[in-house]
Short mmCIF file of C-alpha atoms and ligand atoms in Angstrom, two decimals:
data_model
loop_
_atom_site.label_atom_id
_atom_site.label_comp_id
_atom_site.label_asym_id
_atom_site.label_seq_id
_atom_site.Cartn_x
_atom_site.Cartn_y
_atom_site.Cartn_z
CA MET A 34 43.76 28.62 -6.02
CA GLN A 35 43.73 25.63 -3.69
CA PHE A 36 40.51 23.78 -3.11
CA GLU A 37 39.18 22.97 0.37
CA THR A 38 40.04 19.48 1.58
CA ALA A 39 38.25 19.37 4.95
CA PHE A 40 34.75 19.77 6.32
CA THR A 41 33.43 19.87 9.86
CA MET A 42 30.16 18.65 11.28
CA ASP A 43 28.84 20.72 14.15
CA THR A 44 25.47 20.58 15.77
CA SER A 45 23.59 21.44 18.92
CA SER A 46 22.58 18.79 21.36
CA ILE A 47 18.94 17.93 20.62
CA LYS A 48 16.28 16.89 23.12
CA PHE A 49 13.05 15.73 21.48
CA GLY A 50 9.70 14.71 22.96
CA PRO A 51 6.25 15.95 23.99
CA GLY A 52 6.58 17.89 27.27
CA VAL A 53 10.40 18.08 27.37
CA THR A 54 10.22 21.87 27.79
CA ARG A 55 9.50 21.15 31.45
CA GLU A 56 13.07 19.81 31.80
CA ILE A 57 14.71 23.11 30.81
CA GLY A 58 15.40 24.15 34.41
CA ASN A 59 17.44 21.01 34.89
CA ASP A 60 19.23 21.51 31.55
CA MET A 61 20.13 25.12 32.30
CA ALA A 62 21.26 24.33 35.86
CA ALA A 63 23.53 21.60 34.46
CA LEU A 64 25.22 24.29 32.36
CA GLY A 65 25.91 26.26 35.53
CA ALA A 66 23.68 29.25 34.73
CA LYS A 67 22.27 31.26 37.62
CA ARG A 68 20.74 34.27 35.89
CA VAL A 69 19.08 33.71 32.53
CA MET A 70 17.58 36.02 29.90
CA VAL A 71 14.44 34.44 28.38
CA VAL A 72 13.99 35.90 24.90
CA THR A 73 10.57 35.80 23.20
CA ASP A 74 8.03 38.02 21.41
CA PRO A 75 4.99 39.86 22.82
CA ARG A 76 2.47 37.33 21.46
CA LEU A 77 4.26 34.25 22.75
CA ALA A 78 4.92 35.90 26.11
CA GLN A 79 1.20 35.34 26.83
CA LEU A 80 1.22 31.67 25.84
CA GLU A 81 1.90 28.33 27.48
CA PRO A 82 5.45 27.57 26.25
CA VAL A 83 6.91 30.71 27.86
CA ALA A 84 5.02 30.09 31.10
CA VAL A 85 6.37 26.52 31.20
CA VAL A 86 9.95 27.72 30.59
CA LEU A 87 9.84 30.42 33.29
CA LYS A 88 8.34 28.04 35.84
CA ALA A 89 10.85 25.27 35.07
CA LEU A 90 13.83 27.64 35.38
CA ARG A 91 12.59 29.18 38.64
CA GLN A 92 11.90 25.77 40.16
CA GLU A 93 15.64 25.09 39.83
CA GLY A 94 16.43 28.35 41.63
CA ILE A 95 17.50 30.15 38.43
CA ASP A 96 16.82 33.88 38.23
CA ALA A 97 14.83 33.98 34.94
CA VAL A 98 14.29 37.44 33.43
CA LEU A 99 11.75 37.76 30.59
CA TYR A 100 12.55 39.85 27.50
CA ASP A 101 9.48 39.90 25.24
CA GLN A 102 10.38 42.65 22.75
CA THR A 103 11.63 40.43 19.93
CA ARG A 104 10.36 41.52 16.51
CA VAL A 105 9.06 39.01 13.97
CA GLU A 106 11.60 39.40 11.12
CA PRO A 107 14.10 41.23 13.38
CA THR A 108 15.96 44.42 12.46
CA ASP A 109 19.25 45.95 13.54
CA GLN A 110 17.24 48.18 15.91
CA SER A 111 15.37 45.28 17.49
CA PHE A 112 18.69 43.42 17.88
CA LYS A 113 20.30 46.46 19.50
CA ALA A 114 17.45 46.77 22.02
CA ALA A 115 17.95 43.14 23.02
CA ILE A 116 21.73 43.60 23.19
CA ASP A 117 21.29 46.59 25.54
CA PHE A 118 18.99 44.54 27.75
CA ALA A 119 21.49 41.66 27.77
CA THR A 120 24.45 43.95 28.50
CA ASP A 121 22.68 45.63 31.43
CA GLY A 122 21.41 42.30 32.76
CA HIS A 123 24.77 40.52 33.23
CA PHE A 124 23.33 37.12 32.32
CA ASP A 125 25.25 33.86 32.41
CA GLY A 126 22.76 31.96 30.28
CA TYR A 127 20.13 32.54 27.57
CA VAL A 128 16.91 30.81 26.58
CA ALA A 129 15.05 31.62 23.37
CA VAL A 130 11.40 30.61 23.01
CA GLY A 131 9.86 31.19 19.61
CA GLY A 132 10.51 31.02 15.90
CA GLY A 133 13.75 31.95 14.20
CA SER A 134 13.26 35.58 15.17
CA ALA A 135 13.47 34.95 18.90
CA ILE A 136 16.31 32.45 18.57
CA ASP A 137 18.29 34.75 16.27
CA THR A 138 17.75 37.71 18.62
CA ALA A 139 19.06 35.67 21.57
CA LYS A 140 22.17 34.71 19.56
CA ALA A 141 22.94 38.37 18.81
CA ALA A 142 22.23 39.49 22.40
CA ASN A 143 24.54 36.79 23.73
CA LEU A 144 27.30 37.67 21.24
CA TYR A 145 27.43 41.43 21.80
CA ALA A 146 26.88 41.24 25.55
CA THR A 147 29.78 38.75 25.79
CA TYR A 148 32.14 40.44 23.29
CA PRO A 149 31.02 44.08 22.99
CA ALA A 150 31.86 45.65 19.63
CA ASP A 151 30.52 48.01 17.00
CA PHE A 152 27.40 46.46 15.54
CA LEU A 153 28.90 45.74 12.09
CA THR A 154 32.03 44.03 13.50
CA TYR A 155 30.73 40.47 13.22
CA VAL A 156 28.16 41.05 10.46
CA ASN A 157 28.71 39.18 7.19
CA PRO A 158 30.81 40.95 4.58
CA PRO A 159 30.52 42.92 2.38
CA ILE A 160 27.89 44.73 4.51
CA GLY A 161 29.77 44.14 7.78
CA LYS A 162 33.38 43.39 8.70
CA GLY A 163 32.81 39.66 9.16
CA GLN A 164 35.29 39.31 12.04
CA PRO A 165 35.21 35.85 13.66
CA VAL A 166 33.62 35.59 17.09
CA PRO A 167 36.58 35.78 19.54
CA GLY A 168 35.66 32.83 21.76
CA ARG A 169 32.92 30.93 23.51
CA LEU A 170 29.61 32.56 24.37
CA GLN A 171 27.32 31.99 27.35
CA PRO A 172 25.17 28.87 26.95
CA LEU A 173 22.00 29.34 24.89
CA ILE A 174 19.13 26.84 24.89
CA ALA A 175 16.64 27.27 22.05
CA VAL A 176 13.02 26.20 22.29
CA PRO A 177 11.50 26.45 18.79
CA THR A 178 7.75 27.04 18.53
CA THR A 179 7.57 26.93 14.74
CA ALA A 180 8.70 24.01 12.59
CA GLY A 181 10.77 26.19 10.35
CA THR A 182 14.09 27.89 10.63
CA GLY A 183 16.07 25.14 12.31
CA SER A 184 17.82 28.06 14.02
CA GLU A 185 18.10 25.90 17.15
CA THR A 186 20.82 23.90 15.38
CA THR A 187 22.70 26.59 13.45
CA GLY A 188 25.33 29.23 14.11
CA VAL A 189 23.54 31.80 11.96
CA THR A 190 21.43 34.83 12.88
CA ILE A 191 19.54 36.90 10.27
CA PHE A 192 18.15 40.43 10.48
CA ASP A 193 17.07 43.41 8.34
CA LEU A 194 19.54 46.26 8.15
CA VAL A 195 16.85 48.90 7.87
CA GLU A 196 18.71 51.76 6.20
CA MET A 197 19.93 49.42 3.44
CA HIS A 198 16.64 47.52 2.99
CA ALA A 199 18.84 44.44 3.13
CA LYS A 200 18.65 41.21 5.03
CA THR A 201 22.01 40.13 6.28
CA GLY A 202 23.32 38.24 9.25
CA ILE A 203 26.11 36.91 11.38
CA ALA A 204 27.42 33.41 10.82
CA HIS A 205 29.83 31.73 13.19
CA ARG A 206 29.78 28.35 14.85
CA ALA A 207 30.16 29.95 18.31
CA LEU A 208 26.61 31.31 17.92
CA ARG A 209 25.10 27.83 17.81
CA PRO A 210 22.84 27.02 20.78
CA VAL A 211 24.24 24.34 23.07
CA MET A 212 20.86 22.64 23.05
CA GLY A 213 17.62 22.65 21.07
CA ILE A 214 14.54 21.55 22.99
CA ILE A 215 12.15 20.18 20.39
CA ASP A 216 8.75 19.75 21.99
CA PRO A 217 5.74 19.05 19.74
CA ASP A 218 3.47 20.50 22.46
CA ASN A 219 4.90 23.93 21.57
CA THR A 220 3.68 24.08 17.95
CA ARG A 221 -0.02 23.33 18.42
CA THR A 222 -1.20 26.94 18.23
CA LEU A 223 0.28 27.98 14.87
CA PRO A 224 -2.07 29.58 12.31
CA LYS A 225 -2.19 27.46 9.14
CA MET A 226 -0.38 29.92 6.85
CA VAL A 227 2.40 30.41 9.41
CA ALA A 228 2.83 26.65 9.64
CA ALA A 229 2.82 26.31 5.83
CA CYS A 230 5.49 29.00 5.34
CA SER A 231 7.67 27.44 8.03
CA ALA A 232 7.36 24.03 6.45
CA LEU A 233 8.34 25.27 3.00
CA ASP A 234 11.36 26.98 4.53
CA VAL A 235 12.39 23.58 5.91
CA LEU A 236 11.91 21.96 2.52
CA SER A 237 14.03 24.62 0.85
CA HIS A 238 16.78 24.39 3.48
CA ALA A 239 17.03 20.70 2.72
CA LEU A 240 16.87 21.03 -1.08
CA GLU A 241 19.38 23.90 -1.13
CA SER A 242 21.92 22.26 1.16
CA LEU A 243 21.61 19.00 -0.77
CA THR A 244 22.34 20.74 -4.09
CA ALA A 245 24.84 23.34 -2.78
CA LEU A 246 28.34 23.57 -4.23
CA PRO A 247 30.29 20.59 -2.83
CA PHE A 248 32.72 21.61 -0.04
CA ASP A 249 35.77 20.47 -2.05
CA GLN A 250 34.94 22.85 -4.89
CA ARG A 251 35.21 25.86 -2.55
CA PRO A 252 38.54 27.68 -2.09
CA ALA A 253 40.52 26.53 0.96
CA PRO A 254 40.50 29.07 3.82
CA GLU A 255 43.77 30.86 4.59
CA HIS A 256 43.44 29.85 8.23
CA PRO A 257 41.24 27.19 9.87
CA LYS A 258 39.43 29.85 11.90
CA LEU A 259 38.26 31.41 8.63
CA ARG A 260 36.55 28.21 7.46
CA PRO A 261 32.93 29.32 7.06
CA ALA A 262 30.01 27.77 8.95
CA TYR A 263 28.44 27.27 5.52
CA GLN A 264 31.00 24.94 3.92
CA GLY A 265 29.11 23.53 0.94
CA ALA A 266 27.51 20.13 0.52
CA ASN A 267 29.40 17.32 2.19
CA PRO A 268 28.76 13.63 2.82
CA VAL A 269 27.29 14.19 6.30
CA SER A 270 25.07 17.19 5.55
CA THR A 271 23.62 15.28 2.61
CA ILE A 272 22.31 12.55 4.89
CA TRP A 273 20.45 15.04 7.09
CA ALA A 274 19.09 17.00 4.14
CA SER A 275 17.84 13.88 2.38
CA LYS A 276 16.05 12.58 5.45
CA ALA A 277 14.48 16.00 6.05
CA ILE A 278 13.07 16.08 2.49
CA GLU A 279 11.41 12.69 2.98
CA MET A 280 9.98 13.68 6.37
CA VAL A 281 8.51 16.94 5.04
CA ALA A 282 6.99 15.18 2.03
CA ALA A 283 5.42 12.52 4.24
CA ASN A 284 4.04 14.77 6.97
CA LEU A 285 3.49 18.32 5.73
CA LEU A 286 -0.08 18.04 4.47
CA ARG A 287 -1.15 15.86 7.39
CA ALA A 288 0.24 18.38 9.88
CA LEU A 289 -1.43 21.34 8.14
CA ASP A 290 -4.83 19.71 7.67
CA ASP A 291 -5.10 18.47 11.23
CA PRO A 292 -3.30 20.45 13.94
CA GLU A 293 -4.31 17.69 16.37
CA ASP A 294 -2.19 15.18 14.45
CA ASP A 295 0.55 15.06 17.07
CA GLU A 296 2.65 12.57 15.18
CA ALA A 297 2.78 14.56 11.94
CA ARG A 298 3.45 17.80 13.83
CA GLY A 299 6.26 16.17 15.79
CA GLN A 300 7.79 14.83 12.59
CA MET A 301 7.68 18.30 11.00
CA LEU A 302 9.45 19.80 13.99
CA LEU A 303 12.07 17.07 13.84
CA ALA A 304 12.43 17.59 10.07
CA ALA A 305 13.16 21.28 10.72
CA ALA A 306 15.99 20.28 13.06
CA PHE A 307 17.31 17.65 10.62
CA ALA A 308 17.33 20.19 7.79
CA GLY A 309 18.97 22.69 10.18
CA ILE A 310 21.79 20.25 10.93
CA GLY A 311 22.28 19.78 7.19
CA PHE A 312 22.21 23.40 6.11
CA GLY A 313 23.91 24.64 9.27
CA ASN A 314 27.02 22.85 7.99
CA ALA A 315 26.50 22.92 4.21
CA GLY A 316 24.67 26.23 3.72
CA VAL A 317 21.80 27.34 1.53
CA HIS A 318 22.04 29.10 -1.82
CA LEU A 319 19.95 31.02 -4.33
CA PRO A 320 16.34 30.61 -3.13
CA HIS A 321 17.52 32.10 0.20
CA GLY A 322 19.82 34.69 -1.37
CA MET A 323 17.00 35.89 -3.65
CA SER A 324 14.45 35.88 -0.82
CA TYR A 325 16.18 38.58 1.22
CA PRO A 326 15.51 41.57 -1.08
CA VAL A 327 11.96 40.30 -1.67
CA SER A 328 11.22 40.31 2.07
CA GLY A 329 13.06 43.62 2.48
CA MET A 330 11.16 45.38 -0.34
CA VAL A 331 7.64 44.23 0.55
CA ARG A 332 5.02 46.93 -0.14
CA ASN A 333 1.45 46.03 0.83
CA TYR A 334 1.31 42.29 0.96
CA ILE A 335 -0.17 40.70 4.09
CA PRO A 336 -0.74 36.94 3.89
CA PRO A 337 -3.91 35.40 5.31
CA GLY A 338 -3.51 34.61 9.03
CA TYR A 339 -0.80 37.26 9.61
CA SER A 340 -1.22 40.37 11.72
CA PRO A 341 -2.57 43.32 9.68
CA ASP A 342 -0.11 45.69 11.48
CA HIS A 343 2.62 45.55 8.89
CA PRO A 344 3.08 44.16 5.38
CA ILE A 345 5.24 41.06 5.33
CA VAL A 346 6.42 38.36 2.98
CA PRO A 347 7.10 35.56 5.46
CA HIS A 348 10.58 34.12 5.14
CA GLY A 349 9.51 30.65 3.99
CA MET A 350 7.20 32.13 1.35
CA SER A 351 9.84 34.46 -0.09
CA VAL A 352 12.24 31.51 -0.28
CA ILE A 353 9.96 28.95 -1.93
CA LEU A 354 8.71 31.35 -4.63
CA HIS A 355 12.20 31.17 -6.20
CA ALA A 356 12.77 27.46 -5.76
CA PRO A 357 11.13 26.17 -8.98
CA ALA A 358 13.11 28.55 -11.22
CA VAL A 359 16.36 28.00 -9.34
CA PHE A 360 16.26 24.20 -9.45
CA ARG A 361 15.35 24.19 -13.16
CA TRP A 362 18.51 26.28 -13.62
CA THR A 363 20.82 24.26 -11.32
CA ALA A 364 19.65 20.79 -12.46
CA PRO A 365 22.22 20.48 -15.30
CA THR A 366 25.05 20.70 -12.71
CA ASN A 367 23.97 17.33 -11.27
CA PRO A 368 20.82 15.90 -12.86
CA ALA A 369 21.00 12.65 -10.89
CA LEU A 370 20.96 14.51 -7.57
CA HIS A 371 18.04 16.70 -8.63
CA LEU A 372 16.09 13.62 -9.73
CA GLN A 373 16.89 11.95 -6.44
CA ALA A 374 15.51 15.00 -4.58
CA ALA A 375 12.30 14.84 -6.65
CA GLN A 376 11.99 11.16 -5.92
CA MET A 377 12.39 11.79 -2.17
CA MET A 378 9.52 14.26 -2.49
CA GLY A 379 7.39 11.50 -3.97
CA ALA A 380 7.68 12.36 -7.69
CA ASP A 381 7.59 9.59 -10.25
CA THR A 382 11.03 9.61 -11.87
CA ARG A 383 10.74 6.32 -13.77
CA GLY A 384 12.20 6.66 -17.24
CA ALA A 385 13.34 10.24 -16.57
CA THR A 386 16.40 11.46 -18.46
CA ALA A 387 19.01 13.97 -17.29
CA GLU A 388 17.24 16.68 -19.31
CA ASP A 389 13.99 16.09 -17.37
CA ALA A 390 15.57 16.54 -13.91
CA GLY A 391 14.95 20.28 -13.46
CA GLU A 392 11.37 20.13 -14.68
CA ILE A 393 10.50 17.14 -12.52
CA LEU A 394 11.93 18.69 -9.34
CA ALA A 395 10.33 22.08 -10.09
CA GLY A 396 7.02 20.30 -10.70
CA ALA A 397 7.22 18.50 -7.35
CA ILE A 398 7.86 21.82 -5.58
CA VAL A 399 5.01 23.58 -7.41
CA ALA A 400 2.62 20.76 -6.48
CA ILE A 401 3.40 21.23 -2.79
CA MET A 402 3.18 25.05 -3.10
CA ARG A 403 -0.31 24.76 -4.59
CA LYS A 404 -1.50 22.33 -1.93
CA THR A 405 -0.27 24.62 0.86
CA GLY A 406 -1.91 27.79 -0.53
CA MET A 407 1.24 29.67 -1.59
CA PRO A 408 0.76 32.68 -3.88
CA ASN A 409 1.57 32.04 -7.55
CA GLY A 410 4.90 33.83 -7.81
CA LEU A 411 6.30 37.30 -7.14
CA LYS A 412 3.48 38.99 -9.12
CA ALA A 413 0.91 37.66 -6.67
CA ILE A 414 2.68 39.43 -3.78
CA GLY A 415 2.96 42.81 -5.47
CA PHE A 416 6.18 42.70 -7.53
CA SER A 417 6.53 43.30 -11.26
CA GLU A 418 9.20 43.19 -13.98
CA ALA A 419 10.02 46.80 -13.10
CA ASP A 420 11.40 45.63 -9.71
CA VAL A 421 13.84 43.10 -11.10
CA ASP A 422 16.89 45.39 -11.25
CA MET A 423 16.50 46.29 -7.58
CA LEU A 424 15.93 42.68 -6.61
CA VAL A 425 19.15 41.67 -8.42
CA GLU A 426 21.04 44.50 -6.73
CA GLY A 427 19.76 43.31 -3.34
CA THR A 428 20.82 39.72 -4.03
CA LEU A 429 24.37 40.33 -5.26
CA PRO A 430 25.79 41.27 -1.81
CA GLN A 431 24.48 38.01 -0.27
CA HIS A 432 27.83 36.33 -0.98
CA ARG A 433 27.68 33.98 1.94
CA VAL A 434 24.81 32.12 0.28
CA THR A 435 24.97 33.01 -3.42
CA LYS A 436 28.55 31.70 -3.63
CA LEU A 437 27.24 28.28 -2.62
CA ALA A 438 25.10 27.92 -5.74
CA PRO A 439 26.32 24.86 -7.65
CA LYS A 440 27.28 27.14 -10.53
CA PRO A 441 28.17 30.84 -10.45
CA ALA A 442 25.16 33.16 -10.73
CA SER A 443 25.87 36.39 -12.64
CA ALA A 444 23.64 39.46 -12.47
CA ALA A 445 22.16 38.37 -15.81
CA ASP A 446 21.41 34.89 -14.41
CA LEU A 447 19.73 36.38 -11.34
CA ARG A 448 17.69 38.65 -13.58
CA GLN A 449 16.43 35.70 -15.56
CA LEU A 450 15.68 33.76 -12.35
CA PHE A 451 13.64 36.64 -10.87
CA LEU A 452 11.71 36.99 -14.14
CA ALA A 453 11.04 33.25 -14.14
CA SER A 454 9.78 33.52 -10.54
CA MET A 455 7.13 36.17 -11.35
CA ILE A 456 4.62 33.40 -12.09
CA CYS A 457 5.37 29.90 -10.80
CA TRP A 458 2.70 27.83 -12.54
FE1 FE2 B 140 15.28 29.73 5.79
#
């Protein structure tokens, strides 16, 4: 086997500042779009950010058509509904306003309306065929309203394949939005638990991409077009991930405790984009890979502040619950890097030895989980030891991310990691 010798650094253009959403008409017109699909969810459709977007587009003479049927934690069905709408609408531009769900839905709608194909054609293997996107898509501008997914900067879209109870996705750099409009005015109305889960997703993106398998320890692709969007840690992604960790540590509690703290909220939104630039090129690994079956197999759990309509383990929550166990396990692959991550989170690492690295980083993560009101492990959200076999089975197909763990994770390793995640502290 030959090892990879190259990495690429791709990102969306970023526009940051309070009120910049009002400039979206100008931005979209500059891209030449005349008829634009505005993708959001039913709750956000009633709120200020969507109204601002529609007005700004129409002021520039753009025909803006609202699609508000995005599902929080999207499914193949909800994607297909958006794809049908996009196909019938003959759009030459897309805007997504919302969290990762809206942005991911817009990516899928744009892809299949531009290059129609069977739904599994572009979906990640082994669940889908994983064919590369054939060419450029129509321009997509993403307007995030949660400081979480960083989806505005990545070429990845994630959904639940309902009949398999599996989260999977499509990953290709052509899916990346051309621009992310990062406007702190758009995150003021988030319920506290929603904001906390988003923030911990950001933290995990940064920690996972920092510690991911280095790009030059991955097999070389047979053809450049097969080089994955998630390439492993590289010197550039590491800079973005490191900065994101520091920004989250410095601003998370301030932003949660006082939603009027515009500076802290702005920094959290920027941290989400920074982490997105890092992991959009490096990838994430086990906390994300293990989170997908947990979210997919939820039974009755409804977190405080979430709609009582349907049980949900929010993405950021299902990710962070595995982080302490995973980083204890990965620390021996590079203790210095794990200690550095803990230090960036504010942990005292003076006098620490290589053997302490995993425990110190796990401790720093647990401290932040407790302060943000996370449940204490998988048991607290309705799982037990009896579920572990199914959780392992649901994680194994997530190759795109599990293969980026800094050491190979066997079924037995995953089993031990799920057991260790039942109770976090
Ligand atoms: Fe995530």
